[in-house]
Amino acid sequence: MFQKRTHTCGELNEIDIDKIVILNGWIDRIRDLGGIIFVLIRDRYGKTQAVFDSSYNNALYQKALKLKNEYVVSIQGKVRARPEKDRNPNMFTGNIEILATNLEILSESETPPIYVNIEEDISENLRLKYRYLDLRKERMQKNIIVRHKVMKSTRDMLSAEGFLEIDTPYLTKSTPEGARDFLVPSRLRPGNFYALPQSPQLFKQLLMVSGFDKYFQIARCFRDEDFRADRQPEFTQIDIEQSFVEKEDIFALTEKLIKEIFEKSINYKGLEIPFPKYTYDEVIQKYGSDKPDIRYGMEFIDLTAYFQNTETNFIKNGIDKGLILKGFVVPEKVDNFSRKKFDNLTEFAKEQGSSGLIWIAFDKEIRSNIKKAAAKEINILVEHGIMREGDILFAILEEKNKIDQILGQLRIKMIKEEFEKKSGFSIIWVTDFPMFSWNEEEQRIVAEHHPFTMPNLDDLAKYKNKDPLKIKSQSYDLVINGYEIASGSIRIHKKDVQEKVFDILGLSKEEAQEKFGFLLEAFKYGAPPHGGIAIGMDRLVSILVGEESIKEVIAFPKTASGTDPMTGAPSEVSEKQLEELQLALKKTNKSEMQNDSRS
Amino acid sequence: MFQKRTHTCGELNEIDIDKIVILNGWIDRIRDLGGIIFVLIRDRYGKTQAVFDSSYNNALYQKALKLKNEYVVSIQGKVRARPEKDRNPNMFTGNIEILATNLEILSESETPPIYVNIEEDISENLRLKYRYLDLRKERMQKNIIVRHKVMKSTRDMLSAEGFLEIDTPYLTKSTPEGARDFLVPSRLRPGNFYALPQSPQLFKQLLMVSGFDKYFQIARCFRDEDFRADRQPEFTQIDIEQSFVEKEDIFALTEKLIKEIFEKSINYKGLEIPFPKYTYDEVIQKYGSDKPDIRYGMEFIDLTAYFQNTETNFIKNGIDKGLILKGFVVPEKVDNFSRKKFDNLTEFAKEQGSSGLIWIAFDKEIRSNIKKAAAKEINILVEHGIMREGDILFAILEEKNKIDQILGQLRIKMIKEEFEKKSGFSIIWVTDFPMFSWNEEEQRIVAEHHPFTMPNLDDLAKYKNKDPLKIKSQSYDLVINGYEIASGSIRIHKKDVQEKVFDILGLSKEEAQEKFGFLLEAFKYGAPPHGGIAIGMDRLVSILVGEESIKEVIAFPKTASGTDPMTGAPSEVSEKQLEELQLALKKTNKSEMQNDSRS
């Protein structure tokens, strides 16, 4: 049929000299020097130079003149050393070339609409429309290969630890909690719908009730949200659950897994475990975020004590009223900050809900918007080593329950705008999240994680009746470089605890039964203590390969509006298909909605 | 929180005697002898006996009196040898027991609606409703563990061979060919729908165009068919595609993979590779089926020659008119066949479209419905060793293009009704399927596999214009024990061949573009020769564990009508959800359809 390769395009070098070989691949580059043509032939494994020399074989040279970029060819030839001056030490095959003795054109290529062999700045739409060409790029090939290695090393490690991969249904039941479900109409039961799972949460808990003891799955999850920049309607999760454990067991397992993934997928061996642990309250108070990137420092400092006796009236009055003065130091950046910039930042702080922003820049001399009023206190701060020459200190005077959030926003802005992107990895645990939060829109208490999360039992006893928002839970997030990479919890396995939680959520037995019926039913027949974690695999891979967007690590992602420019999905379907599902489109609004195009 | 296990329930034996241990698990059985209670504590790994002895610790004994089956407990105790007479050589832990020193009840269980520790004949609906209890059974645990091992060994082997696992979208575009799609309405583009993939076929071919060279994926696939007994709306496929190959490469790879799976998942080392290869024409002529179970023999024999000079008129006339006399021998079963049974089988043959059935039973003397008319020919058959004492020969006189199909049905009926289920595995390749077939319903030629299958090029040249149904393709099935386990082909990678195929299918360029646009577009930019295979993983696992139904090897399967009695899926959804999707139910037919309940 065709001359099959004896080697890949990435494996020949000097020890192969004089061998007769056949390579199959794509034409990556062509240099026609007149009478002699050099081509690079490319496959997933590398590139090799082949030479068509008219003085050696003119007929073959004439055939090679027809070649264009991205043609698929089979080249037979003899491996020979490149002349000294033409060697390329950056390529594994850079010291040899193939003197072609035969050429088969396996398929031709029109001029591709996007370049494969150079990085260019083209629209996302064009890249996704021709994704099969985009994926030929070295960078994209590398990303997809790392993704494969992440999946493989995950499965290797968890299987070696006795975990079973168990695949759970994708056609399941719509649940009222959480994000919006994608629905799948049933044809055999018109008027009824399956839902695509937002996660295998309920199934993995049922598998614990079944006694599988250690479960994992690399599972696709689906959420019909209003797609934001880096959200995908379908995403991939490394889902883990284990019985007869406490949270420390999940920490240790996850740490071992993450270390293994870093080593096996990108050969990074520097991760130190265990990862540092912070409670939710700690990170909020120190960084104003539940997923801080602590590589950038800038921990918050409570400055109230230094200003206890200030003569600056607005600060003194504020402190007397119970406000707090808190801030953070941006180190060694004073040269970047003009008066104008401080004004803009003050505006920003106000937008975040602050009444103002105090800034102190330790330039050759002090610049500050409270320089006159609080010169004494500024001196004290300097004396205490809180700030040094070159630093800027930002502070705000605010109520305790608002201040961290505002400072947190400012800190993130500083990280984005004032610092080069740091290399390396900062990995921390954040633990003890609040069990409940107040949903302003629905005017009720909701579960922060989900209602099966085990509360801290001391908190439950102490705060159940008077202040349930103070109850913390046995939940945890893994944060890498400021991204929430994984999230999990110990689950409730006892009826009385579950009932108390439903009670706080204001769910009657009947409502609870209707919403979570089959899980509650299952728990009647012997549920083991269990807990687990789910790792956002797309984001993890993007961090490993240093990509900003998860789209760069998904073979066929969707646009921000959920479309696929390549296949044209989603698309209209035939009347017959709708008829079979007993569905009708509401035509009244159709044209109106379609004008609201977001792709 | 609770006393965590030091060991599993399957790992203690005599070398552990005198150790203080803690076990966590479910109460599997309780024997109360009055003053002393024996319980079996169970987890995924095994069972261990624990003893609560009132003379040793009466308070603990009293507590143990509360235990019931399926309670989850933590038992602390000391390992001791069982008395000689109480040892159980069939259990790994059968020589020891735990003298309990502490007992924690981790959670209680109501009386479970189905038994966990005995096999009983209960309805599928009950089993699926309480699937989490059904899955506690030893048999189901084993099945799911084998499934895990099949997936793991597949990934290990293919990764070691340089294949990359690449996950492709589940929200994709509805395609007009093939089975019926499940649709997913888009909220952001009302009136438009995603489709769940029937297989990753198009994506895996695009990945070849992208140069990924060797791809695999264990992928969920979705088909909205009228569910038959052992069909599932979602099923799992080991999907493989490779570039720069011919079909022999796919054969060799698949054989190596299947051998590896058998060894690693059920420790079966007897598979001999390569597997025998039969063309489609061969298996049809020999067994009347494209997926014969050849363990049962009963190959067809053309008897026409033996009856060339018969004086039996109806046979002679038939042969003269060009009919064929063909049959097969059921060996050593003559005692099972009464006259009545032969009459019933004649009826059966007629239902299959035969004009009659000839039967010859070599009992102590010959019994046959053509005994008088064809005594001479029967003697010749016996003399030629075609049948021996104890055998039955069935034959029919029929047109060449109908005869194999009818005999095939009869052969399958014999296998089902007359033989014990054979053990062991018969694995064969069936190759060279017809490229096209005639669709009676639509009155047109359709692609037998799919329109990207590479035809045998000689056939294409020879038959394109005059008899396209004679064109065979470079396609192949793997058949195990009469089940089609895998199916694949070499794909077309050249434009001119693809155009000829579309031509035969009667597709204009515009229609082809509309139906397969993005794949054809991709093929313009350098498609490598490629081919692949897809293995039906659910069926493969069911064969490995000896289960008749694939439901026994899927953790959470659906009923034949596509419902899940546990979750209640599919179910009605809220008006708000439909509103968001701009969909309306056609209420007129709703109640009518819902009465047509099939679960």
mmCIF file of N, CA and C in Angstrom, chain B residues 313-388:
data_model
loop_
_atom_site.group_PDB
_atom_site.id
_atom_site.type_symbol
_atom_site.label_atom_id
_atom_site.label_comp_id
_atom_site.label_asym_id
_atom_site.label_seq_id
_atom_site.Cartn_x
_atom_site.Cartn_y
_atom_site.Cartn_z
ATOM 1 N N ASN B 313 -37.621 -36.727 -6.134
ATOM 2 C CA ASN B 313 -38.003 -35.750 -7.152
ATOM 3 C C ASN B 313 -37.810 -34.293 -6.739
ATOM 4 N N PHE B 314 -38.283 -33.967 -5.510
ATOM 5 C CA PHE B 314 -38.265 -32.529 -5.165
ATOM 6 C C PHE B 314 -36.831 -32.016 -5.038
ATOM 7 N N ILE B 315 -35.939 -32.924 -4.608
ATOM 8 C CA ILE B 315 -34.549 -32.502 -4.521
ATOM 9 C C ILE B 315 -33.961 -32.361 -5.931
ATOM 10 N N LYS B 316 -34.222 -33.385 -6.728
ATOM 11 C CA LYS B 316 -33.680 -33.360 -8.086
ATOM 12 C C LYS B 316 -34.160 -32.119 -8.854
ATOM 13 N N ASN B 317 -35.460 -31.856 -8.742
ATOM 14 C CA ASN B 317 -36.001 -30.685 -9.432
ATOM 15 C C ASN B 317 -35.364 -29.398 -8.931
ATOM 16 N N GLY B 318 -35.213 -29.347 -7.606
ATOM 17 C CA GLY B 318 -34.603 -28.147 -7.005
ATOM 18 C C GLY B 318 -33.200 -27.939 -7.520
ATOM 19 N N ILE B 319 -32.407 -28.990 -7.476
ATOM 20 C CA ILE B 319 -31.022 -28.869 -7.929
ATOM 21 C C ILE B 319 -30.981 -28.473 -9.403
ATOM 22 N N ASP B 320 -31.870 -29.064 -10.177
ATOM 23 C CA ASP B 320 -31.913 -28.710 -11.591
ATOM 24 C C ASP B 320 -32.230 -27.228 -11.789
ATOM 25 N N LYS B 321 -33.075 -26.692 -10.893
ATOM 26 C CA LYS B 321 -33.426 -25.262 -11.000
ATOM 27 C C LYS B 321 -32.323 -24.350 -10.458
ATOM 28 N N GLY B 322 -31.244 -24.979 -9.921
ATOM 29 C CA GLY B 322 -30.119 -24.161 -9.429
ATOM 30 C C GLY B 322 -30.124 -23.976 -7.922
ATOM 31 N N LEU B 323 -31.036 -24.637 -7.221
ATOM 32 C CA LEU B 323 -31.012 -24.540 -5.760
ATOM 33 C C LEU B 323 -29.824 -25.332 -5.212
ATOM 34 N N ILE B 324 -29.536 -25.093 -3.988
ATOM 35 C CA ILE B 324 -28.402 -25.747 -3.339
ATOM 36 C C ILE B 324 -28.934 -26.574 -2.180
ATOM 37 N N LEU B 325 -28.332 -27.708 -1.965
ATOM 38 C CA LEU B 325 -28.670 -28.509 -0.791
ATOM 39 C C LEU B 325 -27.492 -28.410 0.159
ATOM 40 N N LYS B 326 -27.757 -27.849 1.337
ATOM 41 C CA LYS B 326 -26.661 -27.552 2.254
ATOM 42 C C LYS B 326 -27.151 -27.807 3.664
ATOM 43 N N GLY B 327 -26.261 -28.254 4.523
ATOM 44 C CA GLY B 327 -26.717 -28.539 5.874
ATOM 45 C C GLY B 327 -25.565 -28.608 6.855
ATOM 46 N N PHE B 328 -25.866 -29.092 8.049
ATOM 47 C CA PHE B 328 -24.811 -29.288 9.051
ATOM 48 C C PHE B 328 -25.187 -30.416 9.984
ATOM 49 N N VAL B 329 -24.186 -30.971 10.610
ATOM 50 C CA VAL B 329 -24.374 -32.120 11.485
ATOM 51 C C VAL B 329 -24.350 -31.677 12.944
ATOM 52 N N VAL B 330 -25.369 -32.066 13.684
ATOM 53 C CA VAL B 330 -25.359 -31.878 15.133
ATOM 54 C C VAL B 330 -24.823 -33.176 15.730
ATOM 55 N N PRO B 331 -23.624 -33.152 16.295
ATOM 56 C CA PRO B 331 -22.986 -34.417 16.653
ATOM 57 C C PRO B 331 -23.527 -35.006 17.961
ATOM 58 N N GLU B 332 -23.735 -36.295 17.949
ATOM 59 C CA GLU B 332 -23.977 -37.071 19.173
ATOM 60 C C GLU B 332 -25.143 -36.583 20.025
ATOM 61 N N LYS B 333 -26.196 -36.147 19.381
ATOM 62 C CA LYS B 333 -27.337 -35.652 20.158
ATOM 63 C C LYS B 333 -28.625 -36.399 19.788
ATOM 64 N N VAL B 334 -28.476 -37.533 19.110
ATOM 65 C CA VAL B 334 -29.661 -38.141 18.521
ATOM 66 C C VAL B 334 -30.724 -38.483 19.559
ATOM 67 N N ASP B 335 -30.284 -38.802 20.775
ATOM 68 C CA ASP B 335 -31.236 -39.177 21.821
ATOM 69 C C ASP B 335 -32.175 -38.040 22.201
ATOM 70 N N ASN B 336 -31.740 -36.823 21.931
ATOM 71 C CA ASN B 336 -32.560 -35.674 22.325
ATOM 72 C C ASN B 336 -33.683 -35.369 21.346
ATOM 73 N N PHE B 337 -33.669 -36.029 20.183
ATOM 74 C CA PHE B 337 -34.567 -35.589 19.122
ATOM 75 C C PHE B 337 -35.707 -36.576 18.858
ATOM 76 N N SER B 338 -36.910 -36.119 19.190
ATOM 77 C CA SER B 338 -38.103 -36.897 18.891
ATOM 78 C C SER B 338 -38.685 -36.414 17.563
ATOM 79 N N ARG B 339 -39.619 -37.155 17.068
ATOM 80 C CA ARG B 339 -40.323 -36.758 15.852
ATOM 81 C C ARG B 339 -40.954 -35.372 16.040
ATOM 82 N N LYS B 340 -41.528 -35.189 17.228
ATOM 83 C CA LYS B 340 -42.184 -33.908 17.519
ATOM 84 C C LYS B 340 -41.202 -32.734 17.408
ATOM 85 N N LYS B 341 -40.000 -32.966 17.924
ATOM 86 C CA LYS B 341 -38.996 -31.910 17.876
ATOM 87 C C LYS B 341 -38.613 -31.600 16.430
ATOM 88 N N PHE B 342 -38.473 -32.647 15.631
ATOM 89 C CA PHE B 342 -38.158 -32.411 14.229
ATOM 90 C C PHE B 342 -39.266 -31.600 13.551
ATOM 91 N N ASP B 343 -40.504 -31.904 13.917
ATOM 92 C CA ASP B 343 -41.605 -31.146 13.340
ATOM 93 C C ASP B 343 -41.518 -29.675 13.740
ATOM 94 N N ASN B 344 -41.208 -29.453 15.018
ATOM 95 C CA ASN B 344 -41.081 -28.066 15.480
ATOM 96 C C ASN B 344 -39.952 -27.336 14.758
ATOM 97 N N LEU B 345 -38.847 -28.035 14.562
ATOM 98 C CA LEU B 345 -37.712 -27.402 13.893
ATOM 99 C C LEU B 345 -38.040 -27.104 12.431
ATOM 100 N N THR B 346 -38.829 -27.988 11.830
ATOM 101 C CA THR B 346 -39.260 -27.735 10.456
ATOM 102 C C THR B 346 -40.086 -26.447 10.417
ATOM 103 N N GLU B 347 -40.943 -26.317 11.398
ATOM 104 C CA GLU B 347 -41.732 -25.086 11.530
ATOM 105 C C GLU B 347 -40.804 -23.874 11.632
ATOM 106 N N PHE B 348 -39.811 -24.008 12.505
ATOM 107 C CA PHE B 348 -38.849 -22.914 12.729
ATOM 108 C C PHE B 348 -38.154 -22.543 11.417
ATOM 109 N N ALA B 349 -37.705 -23.580 10.686
ATOM 110 C CA ALA B 349 -36.999 -23.318 9.422
ATOM 111 C C ALA B 349 -37.906 -22.573 8.457
ATOM 112 N N LYS B 350 -39.168 -22.929 8.466
ATOM 113 C CA LYS B 350 -40.105 -22.245 7.566
ATOM 114 C C LYS B 350 -40.271 -20.785 7.978
ATOM 115 N N GLU B 351 -40.330 -20.565 9.279
ATOM 116 C CA GLU B 351 -40.433 -19.176 9.756
ATOM 117 C C GLU B 351 -39.238 -18.347 9.295
ATOM 118 N N GLN B 352 -38.085 -18.996 9.179
ATOM 119 C CA GLN B 352 -36.889 -18.281 8.726
ATOM 120 C C GLN B 352 -36.888 -18.090 7.216
ATOM 121 N N GLY B 353 -37.881 -18.662 6.546
ATOM 122 C CA GLY B 353 -37.981 -18.426 5.108
ATOM 123 C C GLY B 353 -37.634 -19.628 4.258
ATOM 124 N N SER B 354 -37.431 -20.775 4.899
ATOM 125 C CA SER B 354 -37.112 -21.972 4.135
ATOM 126 C C SER B 354 -38.402 -22.635 3.668
ATOM 127 N N SER B 355 -38.304 -23.395 2.565
ATOM 128 C CA SER B 355 -39.491 -24.100 2.111
ATOM 129 C C SER B 355 -39.697 -25.402 2.882
ATOM 130 N N GLY B 356 -38.668 -25.816 3.618
ATOM 131 C CA GLY B 356 -38.814 -27.042 4.393
ATOM 132 C C GLY B 356 -37.502 -27.367 5.080
ATOM 133 N N LEU B 357 -37.492 -28.512 5.764
ATOM 134 C CA LEU B 357 -36.261 -28.911 6.453
ATOM 135 C C LEU B 357 -36.084 -30.412 6.295
ATOM 136 N N ILE B 358 -34.927 -30.795 5.825
ATOM 137 C CA ILE B 358 -34.597 -32.217 5.740
ATOM 138 C C ILE B 358 -33.826 -32.586 6.998
ATOM 139 N N TRP B 359 -34.253 -33.677 7.635
ATOM 140 C CA TRP B 359 -33.507 -34.120 8.821
ATOM 141 C C TRP B 359 -33.219 -35.602 8.728
ATOM 142 N N ILE B 360 -32.048 -35.975 9.129
ATOM 143 C CA ILE B 360 -31.643 -37.378 9.115
ATOM 144 C C ILE B 360 -31.018 -37.681 10.470
ATOM 145 N N ALA B 361 -31.623 -38.604 11.204
ATOM 146 C CA ALA B 361 -31.098 -38.951 12.527
ATOM 147 C C ALA B 361 -30.486 -40.348 12.460
ATOM 148 N N PHE B 362 -29.195 -40.470 12.756
ATOM 149 C CA PHE B 362 -28.492 -41.754 12.703
ATOM 150 C C PHE B 362 -28.605 -42.424 14.068
ATOM 151 N N ASP B 363 -29.782 -42.935 14.337
ATOM 152 C CA ASP B 363 -30.041 -43.666 15.578
ATOM 153 C C ASP B 363 -29.608 -45.109 15.359
ATOM 154 N N LYS B 364 -30.064 -46.037 16.266
ATOM 155 C CA LYS B 364 -29.725 -47.427 15.978
ATOM 156 C C LYS B 364 -30.060 -47.731 14.516
ATOM 157 N N GLU B 365 -31.185 -47.211 14.097
ATOM 158 C CA GLU B 365 -31.384 -47.205 12.652
ATOM 159 C C GLU B 365 -31.675 -45.770 12.219
ATOM 160 N N ILE B 366 -31.634 -45.566 10.920
ATOM 161 C CA ILE B 366 -31.836 -44.212 10.418
ATOM 162 C C ILE B 366 -33.300 -43.800 10.574
ATOM 163 N N ARG B 367 -33.495 -42.567 11.123
ATOM 164 C CA ARG B 367 -34.811 -41.950 11.056
ATOM 165 C C ARG B 367 -34.637 -40.715 10.177
ATOM 166 N N SER B 368 -35.586 -40.438 9.318
ATOM 167 C CA SER B 368 -35.450 -39.253 8.460
ATOM 168 C C SER B 368 -36.755 -38.991 7.743
ATOM 169 N N ASN B 369 -36.990 -37.722 7.447
ATOM 170 C CA ASN B 369 -38.181 -37.428 6.669
ATOM 171 C C ASN B 369 -37.956 -37.641 5.170
ATOM 172 N N ILE B 370 -36.718 -38.035 4.791
ATOM 173 C CA ILE B 370 -36.545 -38.432 3.395
ATOM 174 C C ILE B 370 -36.009 -39.866 3.314
ATOM 175 N N LYS B 371 -36.289 -40.628 4.393
ATOM 176 C CA LYS B 371 -35.711 -41.969 4.465
ATOM 177 C C LYS B 371 -36.105 -42.846 3.274
ATOM 178 N N LYS B 372 -37.408 -42.831 2.988
ATOM 179 C CA LYS B 372 -37.843 -43.714 1.900
ATOM 180 C C LYS B 372 -37.322 -43.216 0.570
ATOM 181 N N ALA B 373 -37.451 -41.961 0.344
ATOM 182 C CA ALA B 373 -37.132 -41.409 -0.966
ATOM 183 C C ALA B 373 -35.640 -41.414 -1.264
ATOM 184 N N ALA B 374 -34.809 -41.293 -0.221
ATOM 185 C CA ALA B 374 -33.391 -41.065 -0.497
ATOM 186 C C ALA B 374 -32.485 -41.984 0.311
ATOM 187 N N ALA B 375 -32.954 -43.209 0.484
ATOM 188 C CA ALA B 375 -32.169 -44.155 1.287
ATOM 189 C C ALA B 375 -30.757 -44.305 0.728
ATOM 190 N N LYS B 376 -30.632 -44.282 -0.571
ATOM 191 C CA LYS B 376 -29.337 -44.479 -1.208
ATOM 192 C C LYS B 376 -28.362 -43.342 -0.831
ATOM 193 N N GLU B 377 -28.881 -42.114 -0.969
ATOM 194 C CA GLU B 377 -28.013 -40.970 -0.684
ATOM 195 C C GLU B 377 -27.621 -40.924 0.797
ATOM 196 N N ILE B 378 -28.576 -41.328 1.635
ATOM 197 C CA ILE B 378 -28.240 -41.346 3.067
ATOM 198 C C ILE B 378 -27.093 -42.306 3.307
ATOM 199 N N ASN B 379 -27.144 -43.426 2.688
ATOM 200 C CA ASN B 379 -26.040 -44.387 2.820
ATOM 201 C C ASN B 379 -24.709 -43.790 2.364
ATOM 202 N N ILE B 380 -24.792 -43.067 1.263
ATOM 203 C CA ILE B 380 -23.552 -42.452 0.757
ATOM 204 C C ILE B 380 -22.971 -41.470 1.786
ATOM 205 N N LEU B 381 -23.876 -40.679 2.389
ATOM 206 C CA LEU B 381 -23.416 -39.714 3.406
ATOM 207 C C LEU B 381 -22.727 -40.446 4.547
ATOM 208 N N VAL B 382 -23.321 -41.548 4.972
ATOM 209 C CA VAL B 382 -22.739 -42.311 6.073
ATOM 210 C C VAL B 382 -21.401 -42.908 5.645
ATOM 211 N N GLU B 383 -21.390 -43.460 4.439
ATOM 212 C CA GLU B 383 -20.136 -44.049 3.946
ATOM 213 C C GLU B 383 -19.017 -43.019 3.875
ATOM 214 N N HIS B 384 -19.371 -41.815 3.471
ATOM 215 C CA HIS B 384 -18.348 -40.765 3.363
ATOM 216 C C HIS B 384 -17.993 -40.150 4.724
ATOM 217 N N GLY B 385 -18.574 -40.699 5.765
ATOM 218 C CA GLY B 385 -18.216 -40.196 7.099
ATOM 219 C C GLY B 385 -18.772 -38.818 7.402
ATOM 220 N N ILE B 386 -19.732 -38.388 6.605
ATOM 221 C CA ILE B 386 -20.319 -37.067 6.863
ATOM 222 C C ILE B 386 -21.090 -37.104 8.176
ATOM 223 N N MET B 387 -21.754 -38.231 8.432
ATOM 224 C CA MET B 387 -22.389 -38.383 9.742
ATOM 225 C C MET B 387 -22.118 -39.774 10.309
ATOM 226 N N ARG B 388 -22.096 -39.831 11.646
ATOM 227 C CA ARG B 388 -21.839 -41.097 12.333
ATOM 228 C C ARG B 388 -23.017 -41.430 13.233
#
